[in-house]
PDB file of C-alpha atoms in Angstrom:
ATOM      1  CA  MET O   1      88.066 113.521  80.697  1.00 41.00           C
ATOM      2  CA  LYS O   2      89.916 116.578  81.208  1.00 46.00           C
ATOM      3  CA  LYS O   3      87.902 119.651  81.988  1.00 50.00           C
ATOM      4  CA  LEU O   4      88.962 122.869  80.408  1.00 53.00           C
ATOM      5  CA  LEU O   5      88.056 126.211  81.785  1.00 52.00           C
ATOM      6  CA  SER O   6      89.183 129.669  80.340  1.00 50.00           C
ATOM      7  CA  LEU O   7      89.282 133.304  81.223  1.00 48.00           C
ATOM      8  CA  LEU O   8      90.030 136.263  78.897  1.00 45.00           C
ATOM      9  CA  LEU O   9      91.274 139.196  80.882  1.00 44.00           C
ATOM     10  CA  VAL O  10      92.407 142.856  79.785  1.00 42.00           C
ATOM     11  CA  ALA O  11      94.326 144.821  82.110  1.00 40.00           C
ATOM     12  CA  VAL O  12      96.556 147.843  82.809  1.00 38.00           C
ATOM     13  CA  LEU O  13      99.172 147.049  85.380  1.00 34.00           C
ATOM     14  CA  ALA O  14     102.771 148.295  86.517  1.00 30.00           C
ATOM     15  CA  LEU O  15     105.116 148.058  83.593  1.00 30.00           C
ATOM     16  CA  MET O  16     108.796 147.675  82.988  1.00 28.00           C
ATOM     17  CA  PRO O  17     110.564 150.752  81.440  1.00 29.00           C
ATOM     18  CA  MET O  18     111.067 150.591  77.703  1.00 30.00           C
ATOM     19  CA  ASN O  19     114.216 151.217  75.623  1.00 32.00           C
ATOM     20  CA  GLY O  20     114.686 154.707  74.100  1.00 38.00           C
ATOM     21  CA  ILE O  21     112.872 157.639  75.310  1.00 42.00           C
ATOM     22  CA  LYS O  22     111.196 156.876  78.583  1.00 51.00           C
ATOM     23  CA  SER O  23     107.912 158.411  79.411  1.00 52.00           C
ATOM     24  CA  ALA O  24     109.293 160.235  82.455  1.00 52.00           C
ATOM     25  CA  GLU O  25     112.122 162.028  80.222  1.00 54.00           C
ATOM     26  CA  ALA O  26     109.558 162.807  77.457  1.00 52.00           C
ATOM     27  CA  ALA O  27     107.505 164.617  80.291  1.00 52.00           C
ATOM     28  CA  GLN O  28     110.380 166.997  80.814  1.00 56.00           C
ATOM     29  CA  PHE O  29     109.856 168.594  77.323  1.00 55.00           C
ATOM     30  CA  LYS O  30     106.877 170.440  78.862  1.00 64.00           C
ATOM     31  CA  PRO O  31     103.888 168.939  76.616  1.00 68.00           C
ATOM     32  CA  TYR O  32     101.057 170.686  75.415  1.00 81.00           C
ATOM     33  CA  GLU O  33      97.630 169.648  76.810  1.00 84.00           C
ATOM     34  CA  TYR O  34      94.548 168.856  74.389  1.00 87.00           C
ATOM     35  CA  GLU O  35      91.309 167.101  74.827  1.00 88.00           C
ATOM     36  CA  LEU O  36      90.841 163.560  72.936  1.00 86.00           C
ATOM     37  CA  ASN O  37      87.367 162.818  72.324  1.00 87.00           C
ATOM     38  CA  GLU O  38      86.324 159.230  71.466  1.00 89.00           C
ATOM     39  CA  GLY O  39      85.792 158.601  67.688  1.00 85.00           C
ATOM     40  CA  VAL O  40      87.159 162.205  66.781  1.00 88.00           C
ATOM     41  CA  LYS O  41      90.653 162.083  65.034  1.00 89.00           C
ATOM     42  CA  PHE O  42      93.028 164.794  66.489  1.00 88.00           C
ATOM     43  CA  THR O  43      95.533 166.281  64.318  1.00 89.00           C
ATOM     44  CA  SER O  44      98.799 167.777  65.882  1.00 87.00           C
ATOM     45  CA  THR O  45     100.302 171.091  65.057  1.00 81.00           C
ATOM     46  CA  LYS O  46     103.461 171.295  63.054  1.00 74.00           C
ATOM     47  CA  ARG O  47     106.596 171.882  65.257  1.00 72.00           C
ATOM     48  CA  ASP O  48     110.032 171.577  64.772  1.00 74.00           C
ATOM     49  CA  GLY O  49     112.431 169.232  67.239  1.00 76.00           C
ATOM     50  CA  ILE O  50     111.127 166.968  69.783  1.00 78.00           C
ATOM     51  CA  CYS O  51     107.696 167.832  71.142  1.00 80.00           C
ATOM     52  CA  GLY O  52     105.286 166.168  73.781  1.00 83.00           C
ATOM     53  CA  ASP O  53     101.653 166.358  73.849  1.00 87.00           C
ATOM     54  CA  PHE O  54      99.362 165.284  76.700  1.00 89.00           C
ATOM     55  CA  LEU O  55      96.001 164.148  75.185  1.00 90.00           C
ATOM     56  CA  LYS O  56      93.172 163.666  77.903  1.00 92.00           C
ATOM     57  CA  LEU O  57      90.675 161.226  77.457  1.00 90.00           C
ATOM     58  CA  LYS O  58      87.700 160.010  79.362  1.00 91.00           C
ATOM     59  CA  ALA O  59      85.971 156.663  79.431  1.00 90.00           C
ATOM     60  CA  ASN O  60      82.307 156.676  78.785  1.00 89.00           C
ATOM     61  CA  ALA O  61      81.893 153.202  79.468  1.00 86.00           C
ATOM     62  CA  ASP O  62      83.345 149.964  80.986  1.00 84.00           C
ATOM     63  CA  GLY O  63      85.554 148.392  78.366  1.00 83.00           C
ATOM     64  CA  VAL O  64      88.781 148.364  76.095  1.00 84.00           C
ATOM     65  CA  ALA O  65      90.176 151.665  74.798  1.00 87.00           C
ATOM     66  CA  THR O  66      92.137 151.370  71.603  1.00 89.00           C
ATOM     67  CA  ILE O  67      94.413 154.177  70.551  1.00 89.00           C
ATOM     68  CA  LYS O  68      95.591 154.262  67.002  1.00 90.00           C
ATOM     69  CA  ILE O  69      98.132 156.923  65.967  1.00 89.00           C
ATOM     70  CA  GLU O  70      99.339 157.798  62.294  1.00 86.00           C
ATOM     71  CA  GLU O  71     102.475 160.105  61.641  1.00 82.00           C
ATOM     72  CA  THR O  72     103.501 162.357  58.773  1.00 78.00           C
ATOM     73  CA  LYS O  73     107.091 163.147  58.631  1.00 68.00           C
ATOM     74  CA  GLU O  74     108.358 166.450  57.470  1.00 63.00           C
ATOM     75  CA  GLU O  75     110.049 166.098  54.192  1.00 66.00           C
ATOM     76  CA  GLY O  76     114.012 166.173  54.476  1.00 60.00           C
ATOM     77  CA  LYS O  77     114.045 165.392  58.028  1.00 65.00           C
ATOM     78  CA  GLN O  78     114.211 162.387  60.254  1.00 66.00           C
ATOM     79  CA  GLY O  79     110.727 161.894  62.053  1.00 70.00           C
ATOM     80  CA  TYR O  80     109.196 159.975  64.863  1.00 75.00           C
ATOM     81  CA  VAL O  81     106.124 159.808  67.013  1.00 78.00           C
ATOM     82  CA  GLY O  82     105.075 157.533  69.455  1.00 77.00           C
ATOM     83  CA  VAL O  83     102.371 156.968  72.511  1.00 78.00           C
ATOM     84  CA  MET O  84     104.916 157.178  75.337  1.00 75.00           C
ATOM     85  CA  GLY O  85     102.780 156.445  78.275  1.00 80.00           C
ATOM     86  CA  LEU O  86      99.451 156.486  79.952  1.00 84.00           C
ATOM     87  CA  TRP O  87      99.130 158.856  83.017  1.00 84.00           C
ATOM     88  CA  THR O  88      96.843 159.965  85.653  1.00 84.00           C
ATOM     89  CA  LEU O  89      95.414 163.581  85.573  1.00 86.00           C
ATOM     90  CA  GLN O  90      97.814 164.346  88.405  1.00 86.00           C
ATOM     91  CA  LYS O  91     100.606 163.474  85.795  1.00 80.00           C
ATOM     92  CA  LYS O  92     101.734 160.209  87.616  1.00 82.00           C
ATOM     93  CA  LEU O  93     102.927 157.714  85.351  1.00 80.00           C
ATOM     94  CA  ILE O  94     100.617 154.503  84.995  1.00 80.00           C
ATOM     95  CA  ALA O  95     102.139 152.763  82.366  1.00 78.00           C
ATOM     96  CA  ASP O  96     105.077 152.944  79.863  1.00 76.00           C
ATOM     97  CA  ILE O  97     104.189 151.697  76.391  1.00 77.00           C
ATOM     98  CA  PRO O  98     106.549 149.747  73.977  1.00 71.00           C
ATOM     99  CA  GLU O  99     108.531 152.139  71.871  1.00 69.00           C
ATOM    100  CA  GLY O 100     107.006 152.294  68.104  1.00 72.00           C
ATOM    101  CA  ARG O 101     103.879 150.673  68.646  1.00 78.00           C
ATOM    102  CA  LYS O 102     100.894 152.481  66.663  1.00 83.00           C
ATOM    103  CA  GLU O 103      98.002 150.819  68.039  1.00 86.00           C
ATOM    104  CA  ASN O 104      97.642 150.126  71.916  1.00 84.00           C
ATOM    105  CA  SER O 105      94.708 148.925  73.995  1.00 84.00           C
ATOM    106  CA  PHE O 106      94.058 149.221  77.725  1.00 83.00           C
ATOM    107  CA  ALA O 107      91.262 148.690  80.135  1.00 84.00           C
ATOM    108  CA  VAL O 108      89.201 151.457  81.162  1.00 85.00           C
ATOM    109  CA  LYS O 109      86.187 151.969  83.690  1.00 85.00           C
ATOM    110  CA  LYS O 110      83.353 154.516  82.945  1.00 88.00           C
ATOM    111  CA  GLY O 111      84.046 157.737  84.365  1.00 91.00           C
ATOM    112  CA  GLU O 112      87.856 157.180  84.466  1.00 90.00           C
ATOM    113  CA  GLU O 113      89.989 160.057  83.098  1.00 91.00           C
ATOM    114  CA  PHE O 114      93.810 159.603  81.743  1.00 89.00           C
ATOM    115  CA  TYR O 115      96.416 161.253  79.910  1.00 89.00           C
ATOM    116  CA  VAL O 116      98.097 159.760  76.917  1.00 88.00           C
ATOM    117  CA  LEU O 117     101.509 161.197  76.435  1.00 86.00           C
ATOM    118  CA  VAL O 118     102.735 161.352  72.758  1.00 86.00           C
ATOM    119  CA  VAL O 119     106.183 162.561  71.701  1.00 82.00           C
ATOM    120  CA  SER O 120     106.802 163.518  68.114  1.00 82.00           C
ATOM    121  CA  GLU O 121     109.987 164.674  66.440  1.00 80.00           C
ATOM    122  CA  ASN O 122     109.563 166.768  63.305  1.00 78.00           C
ATOM    123  CA  SER O 123     106.481 164.898  62.585  1.00 82.00           C
ATOM    124  CA  ILE O 124     102.849 165.815  62.434  1.00 85.00           C
ATOM    125  CA  TYR O 125     100.453 162.868  63.742  1.00 87.00           C
ATOM    126  CA  ASN O 126      96.758 161.833  63.671  1.00 90.00           C
ATOM    127  CA  ILE O 127      95.352 160.096  66.521  1.00 91.00           C
ATOM    128  CA  GLU O 128      91.998 158.612  67.659  1.00 92.00           C
ATOM    129  CA  TYR O 129      90.554 156.256  70.266  1.00 88.00           C
ATOM    130  CA  SER O 130      87.522 154.194  70.512  1.00 91.00           C
ATOM    131  CA  ILE O 131      86.050 152.014  73.357  1.00 89.00           C
ATOM    132  CA  THR O 132      84.907 148.633  73.054  1.00 86.00           C
ATOM    133  CA  THR O 133      81.977 147.919  75.610  1.00 82.00           C
ATOM    134  CA  GLN O 134      82.503 145.155  78.126  1.00 72.00           C
ATOM    135  CA  LYS O 135      79.139 144.100  79.414  1.00 68.00           C
ATOM    136  CA  ASN O 136      79.316 140.356  80.269  1.00 65.00           C
ATOM    137  CA  TYR O 137      82.211 140.207  82.653  1.00 72.00           C
ATOM    138  CA  SER O 138      82.131 139.310  86.307  1.00 78.00           C
ATOM    139  CA  LYS O 139      81.649 142.126  88.693  1.00 83.00           C
ATOM    140  CA  ALA O 140      81.720 139.889  91.789  1.00 88.00           C
ATOM    141  CA  THR O 141      84.224 140.634  94.365  1.00 90.00           C
ATOM    142  CA  SER O 142      82.922 137.476  96.568  1.00 91.00           C
ATOM    143  CA  LYS O 143      81.981 134.181  95.845  1.00 91.00           C
ATOM    144  CA  LYS O 144      78.382 134.902  96.973  1.00 91.00           C
ATOM    145  CA  LYS O 145      77.695 136.684  93.874  1.00 90.00           C
ATOM    146  CA  ALA O 146      80.037 134.675  91.355  1.00 92.00           C
ATOM    147  CA  PRO O 147      78.809 133.871  88.105  1.00 91.00           C
ATOM    148  CA  ILE O 148      78.982 130.079  87.013  1.00 91.00           C
ATOM    149  CA  LEU O 149      81.675 129.329  84.422  1.00 88.00           C
ATOM    150  CA  LYS O 150      80.947 126.054  82.566  1.00 87.00           C
ATOM    151  CA  GLU O 151      83.177 123.391  81.551  1.00 86.00           C
ATOM    152  CA  ASN O 152      85.035 124.267  78.161  1.00 85.00           C
ATOM    153  CA  LYS O 153      83.709 127.884  78.070  1.00 84.00           C
ATOM    154  CA  VAL O 154      85.395 131.195  78.103  1.00 83.00           C
ATOM    155  CA  ALA O 155      84.618 134.039  80.271  1.00 82.00           C
ATOM    156  CA  ASP O 156      85.741 137.612  79.502  1.00 77.00           C
ATOM    157  CA  GLY O 157      86.911 139.786  82.225  1.00 79.00           C
ATOM    158  CA  VAL O 158      88.499 143.116  83.101  1.00 79.00           C
ATOM    159  CA  VAL O 159      91.123 144.200  85.383  1.00 81.00           C
ATOM    160  CA  PHE O 160      91.183 148.126  85.899  1.00 80.00           C
ATOM    161  CA  TYR O 161      93.998 150.320  86.809  1.00 77.00           C
ATOM    162  CA  SER O 162      91.991 151.480  89.951  1.00 80.00           C
ATOM    163  CA  ASP O 163      91.407 148.011  91.017  1.00 84.00           C
ATOM    164  CA  LYS O 164      93.081 146.692  94.303  1.00 86.00           C
ATOM    165  CA  VAL O 165      94.093 143.230  95.135  1.00 87.00           C
ATOM    166  CA  LYS O 166      90.737 142.880  97.326  1.00 90.00           C
ATOM    167  CA  ASP O 167      88.738 143.658  94.032  1.00 90.00           C
ATOM    168  CA  ALA O 168      89.670 140.313  92.719  1.00 91.00           C
ATOM    169  CA  LYS O 169      86.712 138.891  90.419  1.00 90.00           C
ATOM    170  CA  TRP O 170      85.105 135.387  91.464  1.00 93.00           C
ATOM    171  CA  TYR O 171      83.877 132.749  89.225  1.00 92.00           C
ATOM    172  CA  LYS O 172      82.071 129.700  90.221  1.00 94.00           C
ATOM    173  CA  ILE O 173      82.697 126.220  88.702  1.00 93.00           C
ATOM    174  CA  ASN O 174      81.064 122.965  89.455  1.00 93.00           C
ATOM    175  CA  VAL O 175      83.009 119.838  88.974  1.00 92.00           C
ATOM    176  CA  LYS O 176      80.719 117.012  88.109  1.00 91.00           C
ATOM    177  CA  LYS O 177      83.048 114.167  88.884  1.00 90.00           C
ATOM    178  CA  LYS O 178      86.499 113.439  90.195  1.00 91.00           C
ATOM    179  CA  GLY O 179      89.346 114.129  87.630  1.00 91.00           C
ATOM    180  CA  LYS O 180      91.914 116.590  86.463  1.00 90.00           C
ATOM    181  CA  VAL O 181      90.756 120.208  86.138  1.00 90.00           C
ATOM    182  CA  THR O 182      92.691 122.762  83.845  1.00 90.00           C
ATOM    183  CA  VAL O 183      92.075 126.584  84.508  1.00 90.00           C
ATOM    184  CA  SER O 184      93.768 128.789  81.944  1.00 88.00           C
ATOM    185  CA  LEU O 185      93.932 132.592  81.854  1.00 85.00           C
ATOM    186  CA  ASN O 186      94.959 134.873  78.725  1.00 82.00           C
ATOM    187  CA  CYS O 187      95.685 138.079  80.232  1.00 78.00           C
ATOM    188  CA  LYS O 188      96.411 141.087  77.694  1.00 74.00           C
ATOM    189  CA  THR O 189      98.305 144.016  78.959  1.00 70.00           C
ATOM    190  CA  LEU O 190      99.895 147.087  77.468  1.00 63.00           C
ATOM    191  CA  ASN O 191     103.470 145.479  77.748  1.00 57.00           C
ATOM    192  CA  GLU O 192     104.748 141.950  77.514  1.00 58.00           C
ATOM    193  CA  ASN O 193     106.740 142.783  80.721  1.00 56.00           C
ATOM    194  CA  ASP O 194     103.628 143.548  82.592  1.00 61.00           C
ATOM    195  CA  GLU O 195     103.164 141.857  85.995  1.00 64.00           C
ATOM    196  CA  PRO O 196     100.721 138.983  85.304  1.00 66.00           C
ATOM    197  CA  CYS O 197      97.109 138.840  86.593  1.00 80.00           C
ATOM    198  CA  ASN O 198      96.653 136.807  89.749  1.00 85.00           C
ATOM    199  CA  LEU O 199      94.997 133.407  89.188  1.00 90.00           C
ATOM    200  CA  VAL O 200      93.753 131.457  92.239  1.00 93.00           C
ATOM    201  CA  LEU O 201      91.505 128.247  92.673  1.00 95.00           C
ATOM    202  CA  CYS O 202      89.549 128.200  95.981  1.00 96.00           C
ATOM    203  CA  ASN O 203      87.569 125.540  97.568  1.00 96.00           C
ATOM    204  CA  LYS O 204      83.687 125.816  98.398  1.00 95.00           C
ATOM    205  CA  LYS O 205      84.526 127.672 101.442  1.00 95.00           C
ATOM    206  CA  GLY O 206      86.565 130.241  99.554  1.00 94.00           C
ATOM    207  CA  LYS O 207      89.906 128.935 100.725  1.00 95.00           C
ATOM    208  CA  THR O 208      92.790 128.732  98.449  1.00 95.00           C
ATOM    209  CA  ILE O 209      94.112 125.342  97.436  1.00 96.00           C
ATOM    210  CA  ALA O 210      96.123 126.567  94.370  1.00 94.00           C
ATOM    211  CA  LYS O 211      97.757 129.440  92.595  1.00 91.00           C
ATOM    212  CA  ALA O 212      99.221 130.047  89.170  1.00 87.00           C
ATOM    213  CA  ASN O 213     102.098 131.665  90.819  1.00 72.00           C
ATOM    214  CA  GLY O 214     102.934 134.232  87.882  1.00 66.00           C
ATOM    215  CA  LYS O 215     101.956 131.568  85.091  1.00 72.00           C
ATOM    216  CA  SER O 216      98.700 131.469  83.000  1.00 81.00           C
ATOM    217  CA  VAL O 217      97.252 127.948  84.193  1.00 87.00           C
ATOM    218  CA  ILE O 218      96.171 125.853  86.893  1.00 91.00           C
ATOM    219  CA  LYS O 219      96.228 122.153  86.769  1.00 91.00           C
ATOM    220  CA  LYS O 220      94.876 120.160  89.752  1.00 92.00           C
ATOM    221  CA  LYS O 221      93.045 116.975  90.446  1.00 93.00           C
ATOM    222  CA  LEU O 222      89.654 117.729  92.025  1.00 93.00           C
ATOM    223  CA  LYS O 223      86.832 115.771  93.697  1.00 94.00           C
ATOM    224  CA  LYS O 224      83.189 116.451  92.793  1.00 94.00           C
ATOM    225  CA  GLY O 225      81.839 119.572  93.958  1.00 95.00           C
ATOM    226  CA  THR O 226      81.691 123.200  93.779  1.00 96.00           C
ATOM    227  CA  TYR O 227      85.140 125.509  93.526  1.00 96.00           C
ATOM    228  CA  TYR O 228      85.854 129.052  92.742  1.00 95.00           C
ATOM    229  CA  ILE O 229      88.270 130.983  90.749  1.00 93.00           C
ATOM    230  CA  LYS O 230      89.613 134.478  91.367  1.00 92.00           C
ATOM    231  CA  VAL O 231      91.308 136.808  89.008  1.00 90.00           C
ATOM    232  CA  GLY O 232      92.856 140.114  89.905  1.00 87.00           C
ATOM    233  CA  LYS O 233      95.761 142.202  90.338  1.00 84.00           C
ATOM    234  CA  ALA O 234      98.961 140.482  91.864  1.00 79.00           C
ATOM    235  CA  SER O 235      99.635 143.580  94.003  1.00 79.00           C
ATOM    236  CA  ASP O 236      98.223 147.133  94.631  1.00 71.00           C
TER     237      ASP O 236
END
């Protein structure tokens, strides 16, 4: 019988530029700065022309932050509003966000702070964010503490912006008899052009025996025994 193991990861990684106004260009509009509090709707002020706002948010827990935005166009004028990018507090671009998307989700670590850049043109917008707490994901950065991933089960996980390659999370699997094993990874990111998460299969000693190589699945014939799965960033 084929064994199936699955992992669900949420990540913020390096992104490819989007079409239209890019975040780096939008930042030249000298955005205003505001605090964005979890669960509290923020409403922008009325301004003519193209405007930018840096909205600062702080994660109060490990989890997945979701930002939702609504726009109200000024009557008789062509309007636009969009979340254009995720930035560090030092105004370093972390990730561009696909143009026109009104809801965006990304992984956050408790205590981390970010800026969300919103660009609007002849529009007033409402924006709010919430965090879905992730409690049961693996925090093991070595095989010694790796949780067991059982056959035909799904393990949730999170890859944070601040993670390094060495921070890859480990999972332990026990193969009960010789056969073909499939390990699949569903990695959700801000942009479909994201660099994919790194999926690696290791033997009992932690030595790499198979890599997904940019794909989301590993299929390999294995003997009975203990093996490990590593999931994390493909590069720092």
